[in-house]
Tab-separated table of C-alpha atoms in Angstrom:
chain	number	residue	atom	x	y	z
A	38	UNK	CA	-30.335	17.572	-33.492
A	39	UNK	CA	-32.833	19.753	-34.890
A	40	UNK	CA	-33.749	19.011	-38.220
A	41	UNK	CA	-33.020	21.834	-40.983
A	42	UNK	CA	-35.857	24.001	-42.603
A	43	UNK	CA	-36.165	23.276	-45.916
A	44	UNK	CA	-37.716	25.358	-48.869
A	45	UNK	CA	-40.639	22.446	-48.729
A	46	UNK	CA	-41.325	23.303	-45.119
A	47	UNK	CA	-42.040	27.113	-45.811
A	48	UNK	CA	-44.154	26.366	-48.802
A	49	UNK	CA	-46.200	24.040	-46.775
A	50	UNK	CA	-46.335	26.867	-43.807
A	51	UNK	CA	-47.229	29.744	-46.106
A	52	UNK	CA	-49.705	27.583	-48.298
A	53	UNK	CA	-47.974	28.302	-51.352
A	54	UNK	CA	-45.809	26.267	-54.000
A	55	UNK	CA	-42.242	25.666	-53.879
A	56	UNK	CA	-41.797	28.000	-56.747
A	57	UNK	CA	-43.411	30.837	-55.283
A	58	UNK	CA	-41.307	30.652	-52.096
A	59	UNK	CA	-38.071	30.441	-54.794
A	60	UNK	CA	-39.622	33.461	-56.865
A	61	UNK	CA	-39.810	35.429	-53.183
A	62	UNK	CA	-36.314	34.756	-52.429
A	63	UNK	CA	-34.771	35.194	-55.649
A	64	UNK	CA	-37.268	37.504	-57.930
A	65	UNK	CA	-39.250	39.230	-54.925
A	66	UNK	CA	-40.589	41.903	-57.790
A	67	UNK	CA	-42.527	38.829	-59.546
A	68	UNK	CA	-44.681	38.023	-56.159
A	69	UNK	CA	-47.859	40.136	-55.039
A	70	UNK	CA	-47.147	41.912	-52.062
A	71	UNK	CA	-49.671	40.055	-49.994
A	72	UNK	CA	-48.365	36.546	-51.041
A	73	UNK	CA	-44.700	37.959	-50.590
A	74	UNK	CA	-45.451	38.877	-46.922
A	75	UNK	CA	-47.028	35.733	-45.897
A	76	UNK	CA	-43.639	33.705	-47.517
A	77	UNK	CA	-41.586	36.050	-45.598
A	78	UNK	CA	-43.205	35.904	-42.559
A	79	UNK	CA	-43.149	32.296	-42.691
A	80	UNK	CA	-39.316	32.198	-43.371
A	81	UNK	CA	-38.670	34.511	-40.115
A	82	UNK	CA	-41.001	31.935	-37.736
A	83	UNK	CA	-39.340	28.766	-39.386
A	84	UNK	CA	-36.025	30.162	-39.421
A	85	UNK	CA	-34.976	29.203	-42.989
A	86	UNK	CA	-31.809	30.060	-44.190
A	87	UNK	CA	-31.150	29.156	-47.791
A	88	UNK	CA	-28.179	26.810	-49.091
A	89	UNK	CA	-26.195	29.434	-50.728
A	90	UNK	CA	-23.963	26.475	-51.713
A	91	UNK	CA	-26.500	24.866	-53.308
A	92	UNK	CA	-27.625	27.973	-55.034
A	93	UNK	CA	-24.316	28.702	-56.356
A	94	UNK	CA	-23.725	24.808	-57.772
A	95	UNK	CA	-27.089	25.406	-59.926
A	96	UNK	CA	-25.799	28.658	-61.140
A	97	UNK	CA	-22.236	27.584	-61.542
A	98	UNK	CA	-20.671	30.809	-60.189
A	99	UNK	CA	-19.712	30.652	-56.556
A	100	UNK	CA	-19.894	34.125	-54.439
A	101	UNK	CA	-16.758	33.420	-52.579
A	102	UNK	CA	-13.115	34.433	-53.794
A	103	UNK	CA	-10.576	32.234	-52.266
A	104	UNK	CA	-6.992	34.358	-51.029
A	105	UNK	CA	-4.057	31.696	-50.000
A	106	UNK	CA	-0.763	33.513	-47.839
A	107	UNK	CA	2.250	32.747	-46.868
A	108	UNK	CA	1.872	33.446	-43.383
A	109	UNK	CA	-1.370	35.148	-41.467
A	110	UNK	CA	1.083	35.562	-38.629
A	111	UNK	CA	2.715	38.588	-40.390
A	112	UNK	CA	0.778	41.818	-40.536
A	113	UNK	CA	1.584	42.550	-44.113
A	114	UNK	CA	-0.727	39.565	-45.340
A	115	UNK	CA	-3.386	40.780	-42.790
A	116	UNK	CA	-3.263	44.249	-44.695
A	117	UNK	CA	-3.361	42.479	-47.998
A	118	UNK	CA	-6.182	40.424	-46.873
A	119	UNK	CA	-8.043	43.479	-45.970
A	120	UNK	CA	-7.609	45.247	-49.099
A	121	UNK	CA	-8.648	42.144	-51.058
A	122	UNK	CA	-12.056	41.892	-48.868
A	123	UNK	CA	-12.623	45.394	-49.187
A	124	UNK	CA	-12.718	45.072	-53.040
A	125	UNK	CA	-14.772	41.793	-52.747
A	126	UNK	CA	-17.525	43.185	-50.483
A	127	UNK	CA	-17.968	45.661	-52.769
A	128	UNK	CA	-18.386	43.293	-55.339
A	129	UNK	CA	-21.031	41.260	-53.169
A	130	UNK	CA	-18.543	38.576	-52.688
A	131	UNK	CA	-16.882	36.975	-49.754
A	132	UNK	CA	-13.115	35.984	-49.095
A	133	UNK	CA	-12.007	32.310	-47.819
A	134	UNK	CA	-8.639	33.264	-45.975
A	135	UNK	CA	-6.160	30.399	-45.696
A	136	UNK	CA	-2.591	30.148	-44.492
A	137	UNK	CA	-0.211	27.921	-46.184
A	138	UNK	CA	2.230	28.841	-43.434
A	139	UNK	CA	5.146	28.693	-46.005
A	140	UNK	CA	4.477	24.477	-46.572
A	141	UNK	CA	4.382	23.473	-49.915
A	142	UNK	CA	2.246	20.457	-48.713
A	143	UNK	CA	-0.475	22.694	-47.105
A	144	UNK	CA	-0.719	24.865	-49.954
A	145	UNK	CA	-1.571	22.093	-52.491
A	146	UNK	CA	-4.159	21.013	-49.933
A	147	UNK	CA	-5.566	24.551	-49.982
A	148	UNK	CA	-5.576	24.162	-53.644
A	149	UNK	CA	-7.464	21.127	-53.468
A	150	UNK	CA	-10.028	22.557	-51.151
A	151	UNK	CA	-10.449	25.719	-53.264
A	152	UNK	CA	-11.258	23.786	-56.479
A	153	UNK	CA	-13.580	21.177	-54.476
A	154	UNK	CA	-15.550	24.430	-53.200
A	155	UNK	CA	-15.414	25.678	-56.756
A	156	UNK	CA	-14.703	29.349	-55.805
A	157	UNK	CA	-14.919	31.875	-58.062
A	158	UNK	CA	-11.390	32.385	-58.348
A	159	UNK	CA	-8.152	32.501	-56.075
A	160	UNK	CA	-5.580	35.102	-54.650
A	161	UNK	CA	-2.368	33.391	-54.345
A	162	UNK	CA	1.138	33.983	-52.877
A	163	UNK	CA	2.754	30.931	-53.561
A	164	UNK	CA	5.709	29.365	-51.396
A	165	UNK	CA	6.223	26.147	-54.110
A	166	UNK	CA	9.417	27.379	-56.054
A	167	UNK	CA	9.128	24.530	-58.521
A	168	UNK	CA	5.569	26.160	-59.352
A	169	UNK	CA	3.913	22.211	-59.472
A	170	UNK	CA	1.447	23.209	-57.006
A	171	UNK	CA	0.552	26.264	-59.466
A	172	UNK	CA	0.049	23.796	-62.492
A	173	UNK	CA	-1.797	20.898	-60.960
A	174	UNK	CA	-4.453	23.640	-59.670
A	175	UNK	CA	-4.633	25.234	-63.276
A	176	UNK	CA	-6.200	22.143	-64.502
A	177	UNK	CA	-9.291	22.873	-62.763
A	178	UNK	CA	-10.022	26.288	-64.807
A	179	UNK	CA	-10.073	28.468	-62.399
A	180	UNK	CA	-8.904	31.792	-62.325
A	181	UNK	CA	-6.215	33.078	-59.898
A	182	UNK	CA	-4.054	36.050	-59.342
A	183	UNK	CA	-0.405	35.979	-58.000
A	184	UNK	CA	-0.111	38.279	-55.252
A	185	UNK	CA	3.315	39.698	-53.881
A	186	UNK	CA	5.048	37.914	-56.996
A	187	UNK	CA	5.232	38.510	-60.643
A	188	UNK	CA	3.905	36.336	-63.295
A	189	UNK	CA	6.396	34.826	-65.586
A	190	UNK	CA	3.973	34.407	-68.266
A	191	UNK	CA	1.008	35.897	-69.902
A	192	UNK	CA	-1.201	33.079	-68.704
A	193	UNK	CA	-2.320	34.926	-65.119
A	194	UNK	CA	-2.265	38.320	-63.652
A	195	UNK	CA	-0.368	39.399	-60.750
A	196	UNK	CA	0.280	42.647	-58.398
A	197	UNK	CA	3.599	42.804	-56.940
A	198	UNK	CA	6.091	45.432	-55.250
A	199	UNK	CA	8.848	45.906	-57.504
A	200	UNK	CA	11.442	44.064	-54.584
A	201	UNK	CA	14.562	44.763	-56.583
A	202	UNK	CA	13.919	48.472	-56.068
A	203	UNK	CA	13.019	47.950	-52.691
A	204	UNK	CA	16.614	46.251	-51.674
A	205	UNK	CA	18.247	48.843	-53.431
A	206	UNK	CA	16.388	51.584	-51.385
A	207	UNK	CA	17.698	49.701	-48.314
A	208	UNK	CA	21.271	49.463	-48.936
A	209	UNK	CA	21.688	52.957	-50.551
A	210	UNK	CA	20.203	54.043	-47.478
A	211	UNK	CA	22.729	52.431	-44.892
A	212	UNK	CA	25.429	53.346	-47.336
A	213	UNK	CA	24.614	56.605	-47.403
A	214	UNK	CA	24.936	56.623	-43.723
A	215	UNK	CA	28.423	55.088	-43.931
A	216	UNK	CA	28.361	51.814	-43.398
A	217	UNK	CA	30.735	49.656	-45.636
A	218	UNK	CA	29.745	45.993	-43.935
A	219	UNK	CA	26.160	45.041	-43.966
A	220	UNK	CA	24.372	41.546	-43.324
A	221	UNK	CA	21.158	40.285	-45.002
A	222	UNK	CA	18.905	38.560	-42.811
A	223	UNK	CA	16.953	36.886	-45.664
A	224	UNK	CA	14.343	34.568	-45.029
A	225	UNK	CA	14.022	31.047	-46.885
A	226	UNK	CA	16.066	31.183	-49.831
A	227	UNK	CA	13.516	29.430	-52.040
A	228	UNK	CA	11.187	32.849	-51.915
A	229	UNK	CA	11.224	34.735	-55.060
A	230	UNK	CA	10.986	38.002	-52.856
A	231	UNK	CA	13.968	37.147	-50.629
A	232	UNK	CA	16.115	36.731	-54.039
A	233	UNK	CA	14.825	39.920	-55.382
A	234	UNK	CA	15.637	41.906	-52.471
A	235	UNK	CA	18.838	40.688	-52.333
A	236	UNK	CA	19.757	41.325	-55.847
A	237	UNK	CA	18.539	45.140	-55.006
A	238	UNK	CA	21.277	45.189	-52.662
A	239	UNK	CA	23.827	43.746	-54.390
A	240	UNK	CA	23.132	46.499	-56.821
A	241	UNK	CA	23.234	49.300	-54.592
A	242	UNK	CA	26.178	47.985	-53.148
A	243	UNK	CA	27.681	47.739	-57.070
A	244	UNK	CA	26.644	51.233	-57.623
A	245	UNK	CA	28.937	52.545	-54.758
A	246	UNK	CA	31.796	50.557	-56.060
A	247	UNK	CA	31.952	48.144	-53.299
A	248	UNK	CA	31.589	44.321	-53.990
A	249	UNK	CA	29.158	41.546	-53.064
A	250	UNK	CA	31.774	40.587	-49.919
A	251	UNK	CA	30.469	43.826	-48.027
A	252	UNK	CA	26.952	42.113	-47.843
A	253	UNK	CA	27.129	39.137	-45.292
A	254	UNK	CA	23.572	37.007	-45.954
A	255	UNK	CA	22.099	34.920	-42.691
A	256	UNK	CA	19.481	32.952	-44.468
A	257	UNK	CA	16.793	31.935	-42.071
A	258	UNK	CA	14.163	29.200	-42.345
A	259	UNK	CA	11.066	31.243	-41.636
A	260	UNK	CA	10.168	35.053	-41.775
A	261	UNK	CA	8.967	35.586	-38.112
A	262	UNK	CA	10.442	36.924	-35.315
A	263	UNK	CA	11.594	33.862	-33.673
A	264	UNK	CA	14.007	33.317	-36.596
A	265	UNK	CA	15.047	37.573	-36.074
A	266	UNK	CA	16.206	36.521	-32.894
A	267	UNK	CA	18.209	33.103	-34.175
A	268	UNK	CA	19.871	35.270	-36.888
A	269	UNK	CA	20.850	37.710	-34.195
A	270	UNK	CA	22.404	35.524	-32.353
A	271	UNK	CA	24.626	34.372	-35.268
A	272	UNK	CA	25.189	37.880	-35.618
A	273	UNK	CA	26.402	38.424	-32.519
A	274	UNK	CA	28.640	35.505	-32.665
A	275	UNK	CA	30.931	37.021	-36.081
A	276	UNK	CA	34.334	38.142	-35.547
A	277	UNK	CA	34.130	40.544	-37.742
A	278	UNK	CA	30.485	42.030	-37.031
A	279	UNK	CA	29.031	44.144	-39.803
A	280	UNK	CA	27.684	47.503	-38.950
A	281	UNK	CA	24.283	47.326	-40.357
A	282	UNK	CA	21.561	44.547	-40.910
A	283	UNK	CA	18.934	44.729	-43.517
A	284	UNK	CA	16.075	42.571	-43.182
A	285	UNK	CA	14.114	40.963	-45.184
A	286	UNK	CA	11.119	42.096	-43.305
A	287	UNK	CA	9.762	43.159	-40.383
A	288	UNK	CA	9.219	40.006	-38.064
A	289	UNK	CA	12.833	39.472	-38.878
A	290	UNK	CA	14.126	43.102	-38.216
A	291	UNK	CA	12.254	42.962	-35.144
A	292	UNK	CA	13.837	39.672	-33.912
A	293	UNK	CA	17.108	40.730	-34.479
A	294	UNK	CA	16.420	44.278	-32.426
A	295	UNK	CA	15.366	41.951	-29.526
A	296	UNK	CA	18.350	39.856	-29.769
A	297	UNK	CA	20.579	43.032	-29.591
A	298	UNK	CA	18.615	44.571	-26.881
A	299	UNK	CA	19.216	41.522	-24.714
A	300	UNK	CA	23.107	41.476	-25.636
A	301	UNK	CA	23.342	44.781	-24.722
A	302	UNK	CA	24.105	46.461	-28.317
A	303	UNK	CA	22.803	49.671	-28.944
A	304	UNK	CA	20.686	50.325	-31.766
A	305	UNK	CA	21.642	52.190	-33.882
A	306	UNK	CA	24.554	53.690	-32.254
A	307	UNK	CA	26.304	49.802	-32.427
A	308	UNK	CA	24.220	48.365	-35.169
A	309	UNK	CA	22.004	49.983	-37.576
A	310	UNK	CA	18.989	47.948	-39.006
A	311	UNK	CA	16.344	48.094	-41.728
A	312	UNK	CA	13.018	46.071	-42.269
A	313	UNK	CA	10.805	45.396	-45.235
A	314	UNK	CA	7.074	45.795	-45.314
A	315	UNK	CA	6.581	48.760	-42.840
A	316	UNK	CA	3.855	47.089	-40.944
A	317	UNK	CA	2.307	48.618	-38.158
A	318	UNK	CA	4.686	47.051	-35.399
A	319	UNK	CA	7.510	48.605	-36.908
A	320	UNK	CA	6.856	52.314	-35.818
A	321	UNK	CA	5.787	51.147	-32.489
A	322	UNK	CA	8.999	48.940	-31.651
A	323	UNK	CA	11.343	50.151	-28.366
A	324	UNK	CA	13.401	51.654	-31.193
A	325	UNK	CA	11.264	52.872	-34.539
A	326	UNK	CA	12.345	50.787	-37.390
A	327	UNK	CA	13.447	51.964	-40.869
A	328	UNK	CA	11.341	50.207	-43.257
A	329	UNK	CA	10.893	49.621	-47.084
A	330	UNK	CA	7.208	50.036	-47.309
A	331	UNK	CA	5.144	48.114	-49.356
A	332	UNK	CA	1.532	49.256	-50.328
A	333	UNK	CA	-0.112	45.887	-48.771
A	334	UNK	CA	-3.632	46.972	-48.762
A	335	UNK	CA	-3.640	48.469	-52.074
A	336	UNK	CA	-1.878	44.946	-53.734
A	337	UNK	CA	-4.834	43.067	-52.231
A	338	UNK	CA	-7.491	45.368	-53.745
A	339	UNK	CA	-5.887	45.434	-56.865
A	340	UNK	CA	-5.712	41.896	-57.171
A	341	UNK	CA	-9.113	41.305	-56.046
A	342	UNK	CA	-10.335	43.677	-58.823
A	343	UNK	CA	-8.138	42.164	-61.304
A	344	UNK	CA	-9.605	38.541	-60.523
A	345	UNK	CA	-13.431	39.830	-60.476
A	346	UNK	CA	-12.521	41.817	-64.048
A	347	UNK	CA	-11.490	38.349	-65.417
A	348	UNK	CA	-14.432	36.326	-64.336
A	349	UNK	CA	-16.938	38.900	-65.310
A	350	UNK	CA	-15.765	38.715	-68.414
A	351	UNK	CA	-18.497	36.361	-69.592
A	352	UNK	CA	-16.403	34.599	-72.766
A	353	UNK	CA	-14.614	37.876	-73.872
A	354	UNK	CA	-11.104	37.873	-74.408
A	355	UNK	CA	-9.210	38.796	-70.973
A	356	UNK	CA	-5.928	40.586	-71.249
A	357	UNK	CA	-3.757	39.120	-68.480
A	358	UNK	CA	-1.778	42.081	-66.593
A	359	UNK	CA	1.012	42.316	-64.851
A	360	UNK	CA	1.009	45.383	-61.672
A	361	UNK	CA	4.361	46.405	-60.263
A	362	UNK	CA	4.020	48.564	-57.432
A	363	UNK	CA	6.789	50.952	-56.098
A	364	UNK	CA	8.419	50.637	-52.775
A	365	UNK	CA	8.975	53.735	-50.649
A	366	UNK	CA	11.738	54.055	-47.651
A	367	UNK	CA	10.277	54.907	-44.169
A	368	UNK	CA	13.186	56.392	-42.314
A	369	UNK	CA	13.112	55.826	-38.408
A	370	UNK	CA	15.560	55.632	-35.803
A	371	UNK	CA	16.879	52.397	-35.966
A	372	UNK	CA	19.158	53.518	-38.762
A	373	UNK	CA	20.038	57.332	-38.224
A	374	UNK	CA	23.296	56.927	-36.242
A	375	UNK	CA	25.981	59.218	-37.265
A	376	UNK	CA	29.212	57.305	-38.298
């Protein structure tokens, strides 16, 4: 294995001190042009790459921001990451993206990794409903911002979407289309987003003078297409099958759509479907999917900006903020049957 080139090797090749090499790298304007050119030539010839991690440890300030999401297989979180990465790059930082895969254990491991790497801060979409992982991470003193989750106290910032309003938008649309029996394919019940969207759905029913029995919940263990197909199969087995389905995200909705297509059930004539997130695939589905749009890229960018604001406070008092964005209903053919 080739031995790595160090700063001493550069100094020896250029015939200067280690301090001069350091100045060329960190404060080039303090070094004479001829000397600077000789050092840069040695760096290029030897292939020297400075140890960023060592520099960060000396400075006590990392240039890496952590991002931990529920599922990188979900395009919604890819868009969140895009927004965060864009804001971080503008500030000269990089983003370490990790996927908890909706696992409490993996979430804890990645938070420990962030602490070991001494990241600047963390953007976090929690999966642990108990909050124990967050409390354990808090002891490290690393700032974090909750993403797609409202902060319950005043100890951290958060950027989220009003999921209660989003659930109401979806079900109000179905009620206006004439549906009175609606299924809710909800995902893991421990997730706040799932519960809030259900609350909004029930609120829309109450507004229309309909009781909670009009919403049939079909929980799933995951928020992916396979779980949606499984929920679709269970839906097909109901004797009094609802005429419409509201899904907690678009991946579930696409799975339900696949199950209906395989069974010969026409969407939207036999069953109307509404998803949530408005990922790119929603509009490209065989039957374009009505969905509640979340501004995912904006959410990621705003969360990163709040984290940068906190970490650059330099001892000044930072006021934590809870930013709540509004969702938007995007109507497509999957819910447009006349009843």
